[in-house]
Short mmCIF file of C-alpha atoms and ligand atoms in Angstrom, two decimals:
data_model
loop_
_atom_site.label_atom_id
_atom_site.label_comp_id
_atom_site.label_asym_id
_atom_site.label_seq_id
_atom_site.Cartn_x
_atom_site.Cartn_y
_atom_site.Cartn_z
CA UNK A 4 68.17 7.16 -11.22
CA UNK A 5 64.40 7.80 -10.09
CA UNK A 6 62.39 4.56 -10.01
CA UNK A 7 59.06 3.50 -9.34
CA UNK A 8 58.06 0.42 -8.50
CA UNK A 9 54.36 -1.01 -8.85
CA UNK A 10 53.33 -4.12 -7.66
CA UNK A 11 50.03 -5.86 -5.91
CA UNK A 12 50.66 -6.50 -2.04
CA UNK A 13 52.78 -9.83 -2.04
CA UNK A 14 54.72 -9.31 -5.21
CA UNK A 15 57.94 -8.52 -3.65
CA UNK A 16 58.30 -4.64 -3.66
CA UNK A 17 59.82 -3.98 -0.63
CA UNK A 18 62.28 -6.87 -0.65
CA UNK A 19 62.76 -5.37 -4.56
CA UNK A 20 63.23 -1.95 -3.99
CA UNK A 21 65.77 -2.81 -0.82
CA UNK A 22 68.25 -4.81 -3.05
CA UNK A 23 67.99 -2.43 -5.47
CA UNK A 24 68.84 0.66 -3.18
CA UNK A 25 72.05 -1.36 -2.15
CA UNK A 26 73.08 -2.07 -5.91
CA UNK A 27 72.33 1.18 -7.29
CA UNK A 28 73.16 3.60 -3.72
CA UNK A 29 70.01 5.61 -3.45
CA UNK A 30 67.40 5.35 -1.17
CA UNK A 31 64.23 3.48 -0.84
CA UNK A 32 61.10 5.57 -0.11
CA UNK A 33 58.86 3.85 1.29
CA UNK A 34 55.46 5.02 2.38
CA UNK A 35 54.10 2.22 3.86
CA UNK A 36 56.78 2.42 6.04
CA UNK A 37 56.85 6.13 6.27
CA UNK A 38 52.95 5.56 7.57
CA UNK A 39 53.50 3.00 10.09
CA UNK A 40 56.15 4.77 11.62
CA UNK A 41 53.37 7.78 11.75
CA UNK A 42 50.83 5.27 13.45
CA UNK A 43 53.02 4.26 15.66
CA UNK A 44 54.46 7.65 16.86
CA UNK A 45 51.02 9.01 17.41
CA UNK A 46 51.52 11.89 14.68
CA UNK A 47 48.80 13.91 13.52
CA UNK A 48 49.12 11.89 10.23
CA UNK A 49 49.31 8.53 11.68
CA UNK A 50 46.57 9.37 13.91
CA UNK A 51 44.47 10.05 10.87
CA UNK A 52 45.95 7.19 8.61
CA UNK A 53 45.71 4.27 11.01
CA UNK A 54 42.18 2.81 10.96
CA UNK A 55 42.19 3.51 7.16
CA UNK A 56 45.21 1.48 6.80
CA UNK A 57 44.29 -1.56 9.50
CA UNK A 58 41.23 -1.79 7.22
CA UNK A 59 42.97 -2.58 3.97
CA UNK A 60 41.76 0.71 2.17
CA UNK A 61 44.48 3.90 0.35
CA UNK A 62 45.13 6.73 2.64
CA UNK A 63 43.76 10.10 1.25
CA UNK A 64 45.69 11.25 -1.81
CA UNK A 65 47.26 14.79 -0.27
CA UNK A 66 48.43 13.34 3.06
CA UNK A 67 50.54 10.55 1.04
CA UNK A 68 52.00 13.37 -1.29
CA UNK A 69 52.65 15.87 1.10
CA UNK A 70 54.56 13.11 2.57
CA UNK A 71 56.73 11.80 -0.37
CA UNK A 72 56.99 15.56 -1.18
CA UNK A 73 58.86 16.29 1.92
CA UNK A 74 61.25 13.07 1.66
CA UNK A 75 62.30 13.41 -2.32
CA UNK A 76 63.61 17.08 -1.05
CA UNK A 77 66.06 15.56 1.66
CA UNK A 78 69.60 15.76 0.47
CA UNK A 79 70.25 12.15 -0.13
CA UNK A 80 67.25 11.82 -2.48
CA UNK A 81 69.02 14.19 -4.76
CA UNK A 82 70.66 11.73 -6.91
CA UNK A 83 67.82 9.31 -7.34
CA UNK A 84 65.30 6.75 -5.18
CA UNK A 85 62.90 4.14 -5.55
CA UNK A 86 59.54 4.73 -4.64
CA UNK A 87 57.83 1.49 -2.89
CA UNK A 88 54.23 1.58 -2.65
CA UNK A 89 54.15 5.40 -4.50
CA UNK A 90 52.06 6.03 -6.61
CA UNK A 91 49.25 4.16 -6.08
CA UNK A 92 46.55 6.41 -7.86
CA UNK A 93 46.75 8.54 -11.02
CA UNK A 94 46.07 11.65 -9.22
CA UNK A 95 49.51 10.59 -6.81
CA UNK A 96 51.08 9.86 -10.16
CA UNK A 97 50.00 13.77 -11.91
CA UNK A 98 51.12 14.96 -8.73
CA UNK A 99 54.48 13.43 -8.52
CA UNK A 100 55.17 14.64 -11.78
CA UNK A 101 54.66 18.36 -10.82
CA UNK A 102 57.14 17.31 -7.79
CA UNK A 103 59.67 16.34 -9.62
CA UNK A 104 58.86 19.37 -12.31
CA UNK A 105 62.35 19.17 -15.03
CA UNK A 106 63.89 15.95 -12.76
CA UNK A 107 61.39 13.39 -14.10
CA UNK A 108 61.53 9.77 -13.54
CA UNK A 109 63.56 7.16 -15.22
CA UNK A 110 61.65 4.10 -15.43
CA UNK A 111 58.46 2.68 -13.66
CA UNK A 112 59.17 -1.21 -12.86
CA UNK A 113 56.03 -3.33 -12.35
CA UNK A 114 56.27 -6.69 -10.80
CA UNK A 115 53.91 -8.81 -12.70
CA UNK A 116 52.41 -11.72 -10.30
CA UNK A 117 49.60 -14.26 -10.57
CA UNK A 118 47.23 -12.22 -8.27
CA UNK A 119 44.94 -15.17 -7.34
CA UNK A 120 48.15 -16.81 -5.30
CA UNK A 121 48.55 -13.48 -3.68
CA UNK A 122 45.95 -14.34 -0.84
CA UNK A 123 47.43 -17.20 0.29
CA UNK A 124 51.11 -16.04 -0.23
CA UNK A 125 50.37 -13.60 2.15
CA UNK A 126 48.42 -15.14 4.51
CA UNK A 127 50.71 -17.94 4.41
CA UNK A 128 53.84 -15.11 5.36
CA UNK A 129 52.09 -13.45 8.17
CA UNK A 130 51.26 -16.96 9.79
CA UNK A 131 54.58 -17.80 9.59
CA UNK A 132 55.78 -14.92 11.22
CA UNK A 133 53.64 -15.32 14.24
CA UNK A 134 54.64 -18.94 14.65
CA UNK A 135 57.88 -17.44 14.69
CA UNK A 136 56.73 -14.91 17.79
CA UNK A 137 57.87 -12.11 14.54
CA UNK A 138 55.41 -8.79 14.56
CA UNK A 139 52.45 -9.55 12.00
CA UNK A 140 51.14 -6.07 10.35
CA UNK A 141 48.12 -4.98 11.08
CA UNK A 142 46.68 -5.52 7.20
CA UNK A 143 47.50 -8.84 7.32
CA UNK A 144 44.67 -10.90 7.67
CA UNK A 145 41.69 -12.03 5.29
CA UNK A 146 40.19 -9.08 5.48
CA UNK A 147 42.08 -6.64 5.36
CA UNK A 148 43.92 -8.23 1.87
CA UNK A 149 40.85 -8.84 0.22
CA UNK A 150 40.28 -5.08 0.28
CA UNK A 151 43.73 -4.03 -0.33
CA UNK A 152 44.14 -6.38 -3.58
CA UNK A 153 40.66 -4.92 -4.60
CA UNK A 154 41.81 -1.19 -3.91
CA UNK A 155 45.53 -2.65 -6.35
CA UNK A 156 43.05 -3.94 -9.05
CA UNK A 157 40.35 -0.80 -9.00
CA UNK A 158 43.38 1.98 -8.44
CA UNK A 159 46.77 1.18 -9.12
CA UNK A 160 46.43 -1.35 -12.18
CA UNK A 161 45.13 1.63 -14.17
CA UNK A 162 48.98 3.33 -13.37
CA UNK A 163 50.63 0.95 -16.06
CA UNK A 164 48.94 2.35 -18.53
CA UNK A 165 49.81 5.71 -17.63
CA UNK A 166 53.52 4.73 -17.36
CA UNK A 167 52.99 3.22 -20.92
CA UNK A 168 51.79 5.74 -22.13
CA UNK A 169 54.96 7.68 -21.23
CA UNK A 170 57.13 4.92 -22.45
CA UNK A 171 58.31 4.57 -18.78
CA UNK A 172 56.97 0.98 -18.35
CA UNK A 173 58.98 -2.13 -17.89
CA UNK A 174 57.15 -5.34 -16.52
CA UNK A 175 59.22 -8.08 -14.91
CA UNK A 176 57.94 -11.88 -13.99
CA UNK A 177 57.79 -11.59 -10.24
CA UNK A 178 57.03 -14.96 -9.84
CA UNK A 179 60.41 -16.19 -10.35
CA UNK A 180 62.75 -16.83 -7.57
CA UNK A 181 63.93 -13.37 -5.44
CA UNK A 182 67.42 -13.19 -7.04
CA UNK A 183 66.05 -13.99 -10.67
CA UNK A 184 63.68 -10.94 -10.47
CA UNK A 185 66.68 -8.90 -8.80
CA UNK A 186 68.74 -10.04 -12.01
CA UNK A 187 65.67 -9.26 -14.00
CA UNK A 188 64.82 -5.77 -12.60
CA UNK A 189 68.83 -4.50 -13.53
CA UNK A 190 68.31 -5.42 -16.54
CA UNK A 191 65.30 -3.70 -17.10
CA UNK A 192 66.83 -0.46 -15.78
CA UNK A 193 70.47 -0.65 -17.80
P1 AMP B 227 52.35 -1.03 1.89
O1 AMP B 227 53.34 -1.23 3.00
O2 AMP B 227 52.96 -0.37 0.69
O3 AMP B 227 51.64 -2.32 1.53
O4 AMP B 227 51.24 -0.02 2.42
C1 AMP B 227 50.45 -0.35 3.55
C2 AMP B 227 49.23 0.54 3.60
O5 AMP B 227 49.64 1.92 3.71
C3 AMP B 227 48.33 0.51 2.37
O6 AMP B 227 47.41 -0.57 2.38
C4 AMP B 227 47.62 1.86 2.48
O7 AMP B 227 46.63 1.85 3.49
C5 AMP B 227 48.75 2.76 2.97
N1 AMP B 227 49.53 3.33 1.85
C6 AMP B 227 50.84 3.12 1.56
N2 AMP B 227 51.20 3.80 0.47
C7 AMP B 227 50.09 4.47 0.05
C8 AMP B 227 49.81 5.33 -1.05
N3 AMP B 227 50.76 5.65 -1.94
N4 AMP B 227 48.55 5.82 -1.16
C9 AMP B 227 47.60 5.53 -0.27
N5 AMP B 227 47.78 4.70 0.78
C10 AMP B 227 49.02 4.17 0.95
#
């Protein structure tokens, strides 16, 4: 099964597409992950990705495929993933299609969230976490999430249509409680 899953920052996808790798076996490609752990290794990629990503804005188009390229060709991607936070602009989507060439995906999920309670759900998390003495990303402040929800509106919104258009898309209430939209998200898939 090959799975996207497209959400605004704060709708859930990485808690999402982790439950869902467990239930359904396959990985969980994640480049936001895949990026930090480039940042903070010092790479030539996460030297070049870092400030982009502190400020809130989408990494250059090639360096993000070139990356999800490499990982969808490692053995335990062969029978299926879910992409978190990939694609997040046409030109990634046109260009994960020639990827995946005659193994195309299966459906794209998008988690559907009232995006003016996005702000403070974040803010809200990453305040949290540093009462708690937990690490607090980089990208989450005011700032920084005011530019990435305007970079989700402006370049990734456009991607359900695109999915539509292929009959790929499936939009689930994220708003519910985390096991509902679990429940929600099998559903979509079976
Ligand atoms: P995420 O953990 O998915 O919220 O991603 C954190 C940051 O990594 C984003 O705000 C971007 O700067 C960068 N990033 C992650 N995935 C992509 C992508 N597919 N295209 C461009 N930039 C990305």
């Amino acid at each position: 099964m090959r799975l996207v899953l497209l959400g605004p920052p704060g709708a859930g996808k990485g808690t999402q597409a982790f439950k869902l790798s467990q239930i359904l076996a396959i990985p969980q490609l994640s480049t936001g992950d895949m990026l930090r752990a480039a940042v903070s290794e010092r790479t030539a990629i996460g030297r070049q990705a870092a400030e982009i990503m502190e400020r809130g804005e989408l990494v250059p188009d090639d360096l993000v495929v070139g990356l999800i390229a490499d990982r969808i060709a490692r053995s335990d991607a062969v029978s299926g993933f879910i992409l978190d936070g990939f694609p997040r602009t046409v030109t990634q989507a046109e260009s994960l299609d020639d990827v995946l060439g005659s193994h195309q995906l299966n459906c794209v999920l998008e988690l559907k969230v009232d995006e003016q309670h996005l702000l403070d759900r974040i803010l809200g998390r990453a305040m949290q976490a540093r009462e708690n003495g937990e690490a607090v990303r980089a990208d989450d402040n005011q700032e920084a999430l005011s530019v990435r929800l305007t970079a989700y509106a402006n370049q990734t919104r456009p991607l359900t249509h695109y999915y539509a258009a292929k009959g790929l898309l499936k939009t689930v209430d994220a708003s519910q409680p985390m096991d509902r939209v679990t429940a929600a998200l099998v559903e979509a898939i079976a």
